[in-house]
PDB file of C-alpha atoms and ligand atoms in Angstrom:
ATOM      1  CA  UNK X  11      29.025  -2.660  17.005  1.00  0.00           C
ATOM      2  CA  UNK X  12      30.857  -5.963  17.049  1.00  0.00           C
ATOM      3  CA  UNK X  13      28.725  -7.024  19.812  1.00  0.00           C
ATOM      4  CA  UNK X  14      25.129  -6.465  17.640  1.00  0.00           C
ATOM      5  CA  UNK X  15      26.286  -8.251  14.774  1.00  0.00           C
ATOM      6  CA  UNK X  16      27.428 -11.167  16.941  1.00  0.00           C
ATOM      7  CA  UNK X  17      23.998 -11.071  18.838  1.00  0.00           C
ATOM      8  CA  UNK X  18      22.162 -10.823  15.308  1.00  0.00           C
ATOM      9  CA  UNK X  19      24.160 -13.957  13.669  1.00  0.00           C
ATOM     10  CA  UNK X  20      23.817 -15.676  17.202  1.00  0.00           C
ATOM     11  CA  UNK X  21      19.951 -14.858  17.275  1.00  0.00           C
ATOM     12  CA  UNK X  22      19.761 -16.553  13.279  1.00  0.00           C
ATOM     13  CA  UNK X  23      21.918 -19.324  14.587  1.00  0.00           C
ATOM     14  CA  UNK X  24      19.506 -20.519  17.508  1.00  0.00           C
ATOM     15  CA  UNK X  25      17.221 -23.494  17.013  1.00  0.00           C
ATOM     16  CA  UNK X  26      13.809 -23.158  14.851  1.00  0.00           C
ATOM     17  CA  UNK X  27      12.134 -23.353  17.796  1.00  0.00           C
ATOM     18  CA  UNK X  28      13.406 -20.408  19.881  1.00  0.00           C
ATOM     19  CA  UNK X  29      12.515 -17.859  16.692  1.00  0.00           C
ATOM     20  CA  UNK X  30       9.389 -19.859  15.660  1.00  0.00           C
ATOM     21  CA  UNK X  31       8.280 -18.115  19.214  1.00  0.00           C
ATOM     22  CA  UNK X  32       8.487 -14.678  17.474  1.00  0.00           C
ATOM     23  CA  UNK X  33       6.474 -15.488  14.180  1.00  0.00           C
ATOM     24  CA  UNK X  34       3.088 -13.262  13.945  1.00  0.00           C
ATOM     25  CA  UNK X  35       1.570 -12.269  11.216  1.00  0.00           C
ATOM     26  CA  UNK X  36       0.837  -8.902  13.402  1.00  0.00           C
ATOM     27  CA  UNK X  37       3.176  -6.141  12.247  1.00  0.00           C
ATOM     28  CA  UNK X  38       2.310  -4.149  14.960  1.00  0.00           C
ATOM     29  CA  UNK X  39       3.593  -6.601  17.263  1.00  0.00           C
ATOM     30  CA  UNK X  40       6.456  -5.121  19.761  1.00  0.00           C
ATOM     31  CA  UNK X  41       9.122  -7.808  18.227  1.00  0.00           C
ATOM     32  CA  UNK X  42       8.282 -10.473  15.313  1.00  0.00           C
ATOM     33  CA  UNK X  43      10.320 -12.556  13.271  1.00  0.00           C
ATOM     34  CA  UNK X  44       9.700 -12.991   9.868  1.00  0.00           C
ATOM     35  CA  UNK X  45      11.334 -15.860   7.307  1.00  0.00           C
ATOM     36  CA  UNK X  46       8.858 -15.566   4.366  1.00  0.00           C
ATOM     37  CA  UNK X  47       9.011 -14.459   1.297  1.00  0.00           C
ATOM     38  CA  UNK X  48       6.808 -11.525   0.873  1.00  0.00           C
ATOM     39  CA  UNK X  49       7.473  -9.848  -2.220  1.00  0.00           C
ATOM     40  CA  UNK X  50       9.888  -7.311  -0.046  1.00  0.00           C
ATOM     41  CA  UNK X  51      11.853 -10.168   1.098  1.00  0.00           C
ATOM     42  CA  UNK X  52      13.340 -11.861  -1.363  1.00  0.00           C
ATOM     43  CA  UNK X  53      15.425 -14.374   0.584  1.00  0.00           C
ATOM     44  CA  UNK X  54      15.812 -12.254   3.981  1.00  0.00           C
ATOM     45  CA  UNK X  55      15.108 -13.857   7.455  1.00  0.00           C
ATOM     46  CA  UNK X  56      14.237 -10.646  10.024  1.00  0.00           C
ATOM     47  CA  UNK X  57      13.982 -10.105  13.349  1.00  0.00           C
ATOM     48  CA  UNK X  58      12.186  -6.241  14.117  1.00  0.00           C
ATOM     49  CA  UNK X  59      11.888  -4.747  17.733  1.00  0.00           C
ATOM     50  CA  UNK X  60      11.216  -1.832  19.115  1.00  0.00           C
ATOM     51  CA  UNK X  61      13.819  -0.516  20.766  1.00  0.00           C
ATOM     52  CA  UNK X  62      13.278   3.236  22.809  1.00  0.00           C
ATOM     53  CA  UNK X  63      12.234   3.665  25.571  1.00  0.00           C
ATOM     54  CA  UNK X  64      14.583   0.169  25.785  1.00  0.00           C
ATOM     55  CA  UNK X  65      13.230  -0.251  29.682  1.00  0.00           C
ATOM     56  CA  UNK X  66      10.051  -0.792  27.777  1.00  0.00           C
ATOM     57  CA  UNK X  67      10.325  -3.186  25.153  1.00  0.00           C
ATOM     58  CA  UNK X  68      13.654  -4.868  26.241  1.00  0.00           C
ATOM     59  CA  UNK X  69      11.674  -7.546  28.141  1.00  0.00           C
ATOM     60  CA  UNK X  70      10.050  -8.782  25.178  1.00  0.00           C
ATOM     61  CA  UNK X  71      13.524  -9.219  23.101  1.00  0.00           C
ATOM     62  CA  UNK X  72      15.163 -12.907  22.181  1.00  0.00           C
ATOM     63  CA  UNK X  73      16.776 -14.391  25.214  1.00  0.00           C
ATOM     64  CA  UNK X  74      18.440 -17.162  22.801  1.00  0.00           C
ATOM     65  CA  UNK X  75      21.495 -16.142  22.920  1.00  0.00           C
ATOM     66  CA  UNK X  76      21.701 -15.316  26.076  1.00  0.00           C
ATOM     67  CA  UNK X  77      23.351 -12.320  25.737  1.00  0.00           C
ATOM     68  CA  UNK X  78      21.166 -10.917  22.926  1.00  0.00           C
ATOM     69  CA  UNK X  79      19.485  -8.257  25.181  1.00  0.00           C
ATOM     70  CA  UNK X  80      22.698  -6.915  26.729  1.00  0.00           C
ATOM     71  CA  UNK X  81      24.816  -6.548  23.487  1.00  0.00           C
ATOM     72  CA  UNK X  82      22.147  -5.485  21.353  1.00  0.00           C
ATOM     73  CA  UNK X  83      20.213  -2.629  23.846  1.00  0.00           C
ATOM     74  CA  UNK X  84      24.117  -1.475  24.363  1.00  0.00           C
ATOM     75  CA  UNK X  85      24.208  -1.017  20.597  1.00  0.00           C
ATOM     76  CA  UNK X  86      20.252   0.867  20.314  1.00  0.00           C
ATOM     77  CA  UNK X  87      21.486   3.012  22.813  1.00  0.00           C
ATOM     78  CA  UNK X  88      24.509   4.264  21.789  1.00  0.00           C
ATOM     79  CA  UNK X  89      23.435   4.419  17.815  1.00  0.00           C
ATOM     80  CA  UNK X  90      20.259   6.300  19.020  1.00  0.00           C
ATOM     81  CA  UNK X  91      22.369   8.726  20.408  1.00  0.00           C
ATOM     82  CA  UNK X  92      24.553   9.192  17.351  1.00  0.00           C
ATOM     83  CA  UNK X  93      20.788   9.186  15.339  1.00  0.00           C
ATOM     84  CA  UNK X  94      19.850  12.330  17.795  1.00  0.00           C
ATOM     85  CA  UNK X  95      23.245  14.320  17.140  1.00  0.00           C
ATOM     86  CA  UNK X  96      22.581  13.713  13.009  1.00  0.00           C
ATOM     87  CA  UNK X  97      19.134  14.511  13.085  1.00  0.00           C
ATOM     88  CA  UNK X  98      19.712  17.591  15.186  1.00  0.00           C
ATOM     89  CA  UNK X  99      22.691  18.957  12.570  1.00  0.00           C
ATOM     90  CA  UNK X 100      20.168  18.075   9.760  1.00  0.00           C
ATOM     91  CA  UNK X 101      17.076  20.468  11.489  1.00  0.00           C
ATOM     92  CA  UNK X 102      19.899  23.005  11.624  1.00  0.00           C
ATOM     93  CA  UNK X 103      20.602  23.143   8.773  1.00  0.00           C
ATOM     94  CA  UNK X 104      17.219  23.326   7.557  1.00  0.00           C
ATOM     95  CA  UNK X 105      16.938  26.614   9.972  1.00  0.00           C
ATOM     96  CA  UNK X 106      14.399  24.419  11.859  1.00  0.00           C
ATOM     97  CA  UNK X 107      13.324  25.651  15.659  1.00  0.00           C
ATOM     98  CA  UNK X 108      15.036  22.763  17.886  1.00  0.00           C
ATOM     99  CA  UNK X 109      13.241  22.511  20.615  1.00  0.00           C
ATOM    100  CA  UNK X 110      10.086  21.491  19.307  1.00  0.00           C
ATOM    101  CA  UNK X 111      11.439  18.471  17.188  1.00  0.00           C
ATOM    102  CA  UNK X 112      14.010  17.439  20.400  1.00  0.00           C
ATOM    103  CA  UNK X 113      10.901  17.136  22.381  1.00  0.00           C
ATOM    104  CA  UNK X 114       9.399  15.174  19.999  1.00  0.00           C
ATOM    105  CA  UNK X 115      12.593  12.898  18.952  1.00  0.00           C
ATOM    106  CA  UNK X 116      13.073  12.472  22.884  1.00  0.00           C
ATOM    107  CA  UNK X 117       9.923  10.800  23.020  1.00  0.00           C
ATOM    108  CA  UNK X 118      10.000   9.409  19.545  1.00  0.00           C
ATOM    109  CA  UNK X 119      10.071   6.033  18.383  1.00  0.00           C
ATOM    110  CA  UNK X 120      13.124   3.955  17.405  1.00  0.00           C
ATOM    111  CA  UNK X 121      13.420   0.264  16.242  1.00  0.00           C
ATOM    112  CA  UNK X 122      15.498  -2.215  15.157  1.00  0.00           C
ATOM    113  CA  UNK X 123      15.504  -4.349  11.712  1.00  0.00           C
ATOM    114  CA  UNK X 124      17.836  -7.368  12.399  1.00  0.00           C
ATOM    115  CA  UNK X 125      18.234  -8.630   8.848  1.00  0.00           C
ATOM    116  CA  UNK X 126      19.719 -12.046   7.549  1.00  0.00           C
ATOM    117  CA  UNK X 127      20.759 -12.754   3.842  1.00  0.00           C
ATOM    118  CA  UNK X 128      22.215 -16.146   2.912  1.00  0.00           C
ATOM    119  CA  UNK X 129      25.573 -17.076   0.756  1.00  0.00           C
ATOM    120  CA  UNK X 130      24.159 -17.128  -2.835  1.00  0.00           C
ATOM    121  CA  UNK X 131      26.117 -18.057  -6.126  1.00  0.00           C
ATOM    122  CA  UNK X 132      23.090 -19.422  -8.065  1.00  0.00           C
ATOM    123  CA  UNK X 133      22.412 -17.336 -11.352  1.00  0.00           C
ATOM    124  CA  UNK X 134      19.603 -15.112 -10.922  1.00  0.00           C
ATOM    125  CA  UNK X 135      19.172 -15.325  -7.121  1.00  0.00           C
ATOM    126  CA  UNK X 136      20.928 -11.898  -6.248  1.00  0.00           C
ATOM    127  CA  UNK X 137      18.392  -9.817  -4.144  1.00  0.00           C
ATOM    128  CA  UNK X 138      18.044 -10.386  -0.525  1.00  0.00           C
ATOM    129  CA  UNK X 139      15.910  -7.297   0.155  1.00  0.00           C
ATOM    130  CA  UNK X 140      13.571  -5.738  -3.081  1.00  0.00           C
ATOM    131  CA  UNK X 141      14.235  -2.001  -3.432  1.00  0.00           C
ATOM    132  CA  UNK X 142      12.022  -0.157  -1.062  1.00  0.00           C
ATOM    133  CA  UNK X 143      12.804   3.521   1.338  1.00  0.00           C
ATOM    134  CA  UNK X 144      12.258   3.614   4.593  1.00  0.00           C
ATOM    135  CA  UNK X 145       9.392   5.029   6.975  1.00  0.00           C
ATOM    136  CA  UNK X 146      11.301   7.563   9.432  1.00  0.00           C
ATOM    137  CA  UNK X 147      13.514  10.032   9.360  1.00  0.00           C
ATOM    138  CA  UNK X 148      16.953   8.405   9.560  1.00  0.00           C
ATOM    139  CA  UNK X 149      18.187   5.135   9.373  1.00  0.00           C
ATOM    140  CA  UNK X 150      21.562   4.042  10.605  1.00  0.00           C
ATOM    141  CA  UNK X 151      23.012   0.784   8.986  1.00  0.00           C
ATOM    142  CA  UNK X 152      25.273  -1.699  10.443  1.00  0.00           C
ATOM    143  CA  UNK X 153      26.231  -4.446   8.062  1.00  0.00           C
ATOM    144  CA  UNK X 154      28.978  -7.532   8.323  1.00  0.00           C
ATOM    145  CA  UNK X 155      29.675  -7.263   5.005  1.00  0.00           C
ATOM    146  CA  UNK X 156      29.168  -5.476   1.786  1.00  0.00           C
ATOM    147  CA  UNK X 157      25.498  -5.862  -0.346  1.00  0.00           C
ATOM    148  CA  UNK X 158      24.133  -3.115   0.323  1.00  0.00           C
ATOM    149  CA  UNK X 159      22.902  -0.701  -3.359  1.00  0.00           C
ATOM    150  CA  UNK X 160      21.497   2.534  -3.578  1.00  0.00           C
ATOM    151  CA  UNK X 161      19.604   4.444  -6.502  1.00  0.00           C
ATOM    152  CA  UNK X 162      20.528   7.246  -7.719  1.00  0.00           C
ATOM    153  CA  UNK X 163      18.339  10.557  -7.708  1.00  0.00           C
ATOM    154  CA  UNK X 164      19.205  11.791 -11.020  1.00  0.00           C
ATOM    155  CA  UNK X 165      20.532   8.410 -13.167  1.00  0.00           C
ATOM    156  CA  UNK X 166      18.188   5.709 -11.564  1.00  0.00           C
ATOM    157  CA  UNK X 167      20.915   3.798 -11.482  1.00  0.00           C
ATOM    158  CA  UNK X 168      21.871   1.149  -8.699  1.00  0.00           C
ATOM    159  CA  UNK X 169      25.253   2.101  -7.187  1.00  0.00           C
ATOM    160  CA  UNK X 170      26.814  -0.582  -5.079  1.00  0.00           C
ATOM    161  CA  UNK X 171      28.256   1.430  -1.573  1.00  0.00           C
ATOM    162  CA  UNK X 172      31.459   0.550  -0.453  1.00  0.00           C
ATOM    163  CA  UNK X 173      31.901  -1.071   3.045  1.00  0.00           C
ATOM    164  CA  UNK X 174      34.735   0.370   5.017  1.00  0.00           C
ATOM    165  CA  UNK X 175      35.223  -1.775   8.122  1.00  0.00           C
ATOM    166  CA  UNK X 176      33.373  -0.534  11.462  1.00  0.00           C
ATOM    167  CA  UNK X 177      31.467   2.485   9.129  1.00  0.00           C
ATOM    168  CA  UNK X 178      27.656   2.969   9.454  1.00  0.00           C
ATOM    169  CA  UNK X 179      25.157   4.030   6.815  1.00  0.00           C
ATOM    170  CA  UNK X 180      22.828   6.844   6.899  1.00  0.00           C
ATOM    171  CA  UNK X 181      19.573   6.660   5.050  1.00  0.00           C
ATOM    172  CA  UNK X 182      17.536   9.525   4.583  1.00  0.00           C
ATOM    173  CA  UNK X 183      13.925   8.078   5.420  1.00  0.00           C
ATOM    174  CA  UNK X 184       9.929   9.486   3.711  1.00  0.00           C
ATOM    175  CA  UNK X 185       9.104  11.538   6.626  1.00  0.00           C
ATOM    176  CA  UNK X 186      12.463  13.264   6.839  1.00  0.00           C
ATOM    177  CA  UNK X 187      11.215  14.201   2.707  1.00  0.00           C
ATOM    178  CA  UNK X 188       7.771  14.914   4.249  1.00  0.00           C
ATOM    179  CA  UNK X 189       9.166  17.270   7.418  1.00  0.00           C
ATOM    180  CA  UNK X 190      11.669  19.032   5.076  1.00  0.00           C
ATOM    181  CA  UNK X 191       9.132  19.753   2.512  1.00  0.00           C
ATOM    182  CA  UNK X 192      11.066  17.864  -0.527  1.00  0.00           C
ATOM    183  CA  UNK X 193      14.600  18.716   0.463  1.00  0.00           C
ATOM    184  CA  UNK X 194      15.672  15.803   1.468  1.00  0.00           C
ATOM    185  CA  UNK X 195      15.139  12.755  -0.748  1.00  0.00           C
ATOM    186  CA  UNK X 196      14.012   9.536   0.766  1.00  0.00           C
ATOM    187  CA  UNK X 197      16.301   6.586  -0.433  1.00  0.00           C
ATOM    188  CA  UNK X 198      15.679   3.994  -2.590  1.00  0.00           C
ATOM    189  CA  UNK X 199      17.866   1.215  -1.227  1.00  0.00           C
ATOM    190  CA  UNK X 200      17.923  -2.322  -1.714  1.00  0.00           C
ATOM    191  CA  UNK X 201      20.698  -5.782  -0.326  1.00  0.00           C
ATOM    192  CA  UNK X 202      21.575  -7.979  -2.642  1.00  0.00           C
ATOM    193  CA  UNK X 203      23.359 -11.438  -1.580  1.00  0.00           C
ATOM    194  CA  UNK X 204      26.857 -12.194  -1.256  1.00  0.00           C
ATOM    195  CA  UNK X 205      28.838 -14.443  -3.579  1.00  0.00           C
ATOM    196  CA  UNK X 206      30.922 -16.077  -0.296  1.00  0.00           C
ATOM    197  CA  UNK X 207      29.389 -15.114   3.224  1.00  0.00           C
ATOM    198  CA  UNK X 208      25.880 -15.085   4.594  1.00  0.00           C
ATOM    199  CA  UNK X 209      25.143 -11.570   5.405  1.00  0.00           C
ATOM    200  CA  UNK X 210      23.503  -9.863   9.162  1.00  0.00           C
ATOM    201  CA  UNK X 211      22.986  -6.244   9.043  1.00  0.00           C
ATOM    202  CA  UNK X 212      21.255  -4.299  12.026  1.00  0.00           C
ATOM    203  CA  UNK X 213      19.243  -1.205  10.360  1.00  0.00           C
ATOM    204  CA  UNK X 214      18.287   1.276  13.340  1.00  0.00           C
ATOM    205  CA  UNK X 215      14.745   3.541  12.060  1.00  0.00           C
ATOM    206  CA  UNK X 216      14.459   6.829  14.094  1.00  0.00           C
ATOM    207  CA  UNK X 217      11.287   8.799  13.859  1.00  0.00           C
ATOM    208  CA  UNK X 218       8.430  10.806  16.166  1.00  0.00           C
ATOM    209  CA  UNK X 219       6.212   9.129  18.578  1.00  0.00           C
ATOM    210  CA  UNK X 220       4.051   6.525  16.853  1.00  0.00           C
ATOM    211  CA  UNK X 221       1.189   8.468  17.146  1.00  0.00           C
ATOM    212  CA  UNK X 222       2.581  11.804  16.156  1.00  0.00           C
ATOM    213  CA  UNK X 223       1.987  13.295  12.983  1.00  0.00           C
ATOM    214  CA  UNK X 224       4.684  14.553  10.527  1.00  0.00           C
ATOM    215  CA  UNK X 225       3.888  17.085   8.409  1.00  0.00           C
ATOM    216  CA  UNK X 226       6.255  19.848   5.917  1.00  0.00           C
ATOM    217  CA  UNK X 227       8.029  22.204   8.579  1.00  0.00           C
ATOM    218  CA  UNK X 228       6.008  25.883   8.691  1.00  0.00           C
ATOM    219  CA  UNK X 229       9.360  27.639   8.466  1.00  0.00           C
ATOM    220  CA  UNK X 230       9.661  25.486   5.055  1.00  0.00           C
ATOM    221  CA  UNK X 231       6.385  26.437   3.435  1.00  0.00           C
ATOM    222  CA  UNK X 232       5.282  29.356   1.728  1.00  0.00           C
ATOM    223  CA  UNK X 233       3.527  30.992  -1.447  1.00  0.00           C
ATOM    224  CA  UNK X 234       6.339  30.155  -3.207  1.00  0.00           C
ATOM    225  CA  UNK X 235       7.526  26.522  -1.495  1.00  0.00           C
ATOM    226  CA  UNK X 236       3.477  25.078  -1.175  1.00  0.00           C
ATOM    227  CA  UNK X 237       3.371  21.948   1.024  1.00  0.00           C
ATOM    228  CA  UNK X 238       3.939  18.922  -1.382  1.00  0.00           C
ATOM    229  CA  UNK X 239       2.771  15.978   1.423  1.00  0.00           C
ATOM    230  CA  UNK X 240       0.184  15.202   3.461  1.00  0.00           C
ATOM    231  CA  UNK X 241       0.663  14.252   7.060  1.00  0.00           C
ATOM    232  CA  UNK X 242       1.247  10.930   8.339  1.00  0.00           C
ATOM    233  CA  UNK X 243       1.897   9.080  11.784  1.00  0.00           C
ATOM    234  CA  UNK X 244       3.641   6.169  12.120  1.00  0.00           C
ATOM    235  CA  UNK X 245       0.246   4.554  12.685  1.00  0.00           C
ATOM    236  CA  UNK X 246      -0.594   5.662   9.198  1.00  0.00           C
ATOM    237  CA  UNK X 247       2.661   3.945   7.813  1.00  0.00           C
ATOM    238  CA  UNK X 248       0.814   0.445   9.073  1.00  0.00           C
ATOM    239  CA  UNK X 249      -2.439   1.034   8.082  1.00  0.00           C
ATOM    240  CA  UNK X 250      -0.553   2.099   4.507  1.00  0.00           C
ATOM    241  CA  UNK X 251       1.146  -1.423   4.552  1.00  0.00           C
ATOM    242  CA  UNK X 252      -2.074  -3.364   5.494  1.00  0.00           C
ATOM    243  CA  UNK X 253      -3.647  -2.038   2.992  1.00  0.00           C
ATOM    244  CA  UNK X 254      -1.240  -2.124   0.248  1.00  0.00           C
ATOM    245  CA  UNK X 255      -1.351  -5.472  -0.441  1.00  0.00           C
ATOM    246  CA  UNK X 256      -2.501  -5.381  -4.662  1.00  0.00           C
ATOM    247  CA  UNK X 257      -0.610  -2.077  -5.415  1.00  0.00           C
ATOM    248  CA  UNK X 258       3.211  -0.849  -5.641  1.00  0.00           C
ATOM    249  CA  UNK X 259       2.571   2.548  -4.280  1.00  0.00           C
ATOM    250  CA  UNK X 260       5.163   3.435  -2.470  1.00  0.00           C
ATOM    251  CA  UNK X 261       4.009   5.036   1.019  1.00  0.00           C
ATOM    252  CA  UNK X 262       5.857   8.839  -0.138  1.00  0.00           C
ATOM    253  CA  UNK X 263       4.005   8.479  -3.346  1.00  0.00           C
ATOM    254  CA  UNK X 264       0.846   7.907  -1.326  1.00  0.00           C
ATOM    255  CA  UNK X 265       1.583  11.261   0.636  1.00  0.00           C
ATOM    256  CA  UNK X 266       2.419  13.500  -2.522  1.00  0.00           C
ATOM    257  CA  UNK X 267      -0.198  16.079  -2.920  1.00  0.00           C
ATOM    258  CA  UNK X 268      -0.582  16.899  -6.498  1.00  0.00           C
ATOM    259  CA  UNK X 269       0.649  20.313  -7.712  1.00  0.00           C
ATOM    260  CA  UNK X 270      -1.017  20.662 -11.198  1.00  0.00           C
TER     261      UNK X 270
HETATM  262  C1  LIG A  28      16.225  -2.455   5.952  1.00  0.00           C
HETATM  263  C2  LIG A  28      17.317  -2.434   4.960  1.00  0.00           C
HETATM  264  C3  LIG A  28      19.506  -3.136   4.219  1.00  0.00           C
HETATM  265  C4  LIG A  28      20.554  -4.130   4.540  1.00  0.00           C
HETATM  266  O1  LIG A  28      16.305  -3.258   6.896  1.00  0.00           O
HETATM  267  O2  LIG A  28      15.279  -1.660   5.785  1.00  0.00           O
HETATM  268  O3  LIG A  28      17.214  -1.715   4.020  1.00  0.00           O
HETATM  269  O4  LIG A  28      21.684  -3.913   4.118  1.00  0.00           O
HETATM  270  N1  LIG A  28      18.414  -3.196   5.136  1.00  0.00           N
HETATM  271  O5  LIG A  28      20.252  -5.110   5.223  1.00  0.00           O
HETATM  272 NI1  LIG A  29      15.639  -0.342   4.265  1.00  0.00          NI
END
């Protein structure tokens, strides 16, 4: 863990020119860095990769630092496999037939968001990241310092979560609320900047393959329980964000299928 966030501060640290290499305005590229100010971002610099299967994608990853690759695949290895054993006690207790969605997960698609925030005291410039959930199932935070706020279900309400040292966050993501019909919530989440420090996090997204579609779980649908989303790849997720562009629909919201 100490080794990714020294990789991700390293990786911010290196000259203009080694990250200019990464800018595209391609999301679907394999790894792309990103410093603008998109209406998401609100003063974030990220780096995004794909990260499983890592023999894959590794060789496309920042070699500035030089030991970016190592420290950071040793960290989306060993979080994927903590991702697996969460996602697998979630399906159970859901009453959710395993083998199906381990074949799936073994196969399915991880990657990492390597996020930057600066030191910010001005009035009015708090918000690093705009509120916004997360496409997957799961994601598994790991921040250097505290920033990160979550809304409540019931109140609305942003609650600022407490930072223990060396503790992870896990997100509940839209297709986990797609795949469990509505029983889990997708989070609302958002970073806001710190008064002293500049701020890395390393946010690890787990889902199914990219071309794999999630839908509500059989066992979870009936007369009773009707399905209340429409299934969606990951594919679909980018095609949602391209285009998105003039509306705030958030991509769950575009998935809801309308009960009245
Ligand atoms: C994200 C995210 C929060 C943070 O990358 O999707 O929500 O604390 N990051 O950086
Ligand atoms: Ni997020």
């Amino acid at each position: 863990m100490k080794g990714a966030l020294q990789a991700a501060s390293e990786f911010f640290e290196s000259s203009p020119k080694s990250k200019a290499k990464f800018i595209s305005p391609d999301i679907t590229k394999p790894v792309r860095y990103d410093c603008s100010n998109d209406g998401l971002s609100k003063s974030r610099s990220l780096l995004k990769h794909y990260a499983h299967p890592l023999d894959e994608w590794i060789h496309f990853w920042p070699q500035e630092p030089p030991s970016y690759r190592e420290k950071m695949g040793k960290y989306a290895v060993e979080i994927r496999r903590v991702a697996l054993d969460i996602l697998d006690a979630i399906f159970q207790s859901l009453g959710l037939h395993q083998a199906y969605i381990r074949e799936k997960l073994e196969q399915g698609m991880q990657f990492l968001a390597v996020n930057s925030y600066p030191q910010s005291t001005k009035p009015g410039v708090t918000v690093g990241l705009a509120p916004h959930s997360d496409y997957g199932f799961i994601t598994l935070i790991l921040p250097s310092c505290p920033g990160l706020e979550v809304m409540e279900h019931h109140t609305k309400s942003w609650k600022t979560v407490l930072q223990p040292s060396d503790a992870i966050h896990v997100h509940v993501g839209d297709h986990l609320e797609v795949l469990s019909n509505g029983i889990f919530r997708t989070l609302v989440h958002r970073a806001v900047l710190h008064s002293e420090k500049n701020r890395v996090s390393v946010a690890s997204i787990h889902g199914f393959p990219m071309d794999e579609k999630v839908k509500s779980a059989g066992e979870l649908v009936d007369e009773e329980h009707p399905k209340l989303y429409r299934e969606s790849s990951f594919k679909d997720f980018l095609d949602f964000l391209l285009s998105r562009r003039n509306n705030n629909e958030s991509y769950i919201e575009s998935l809801r299928i309308s009960t009245i």
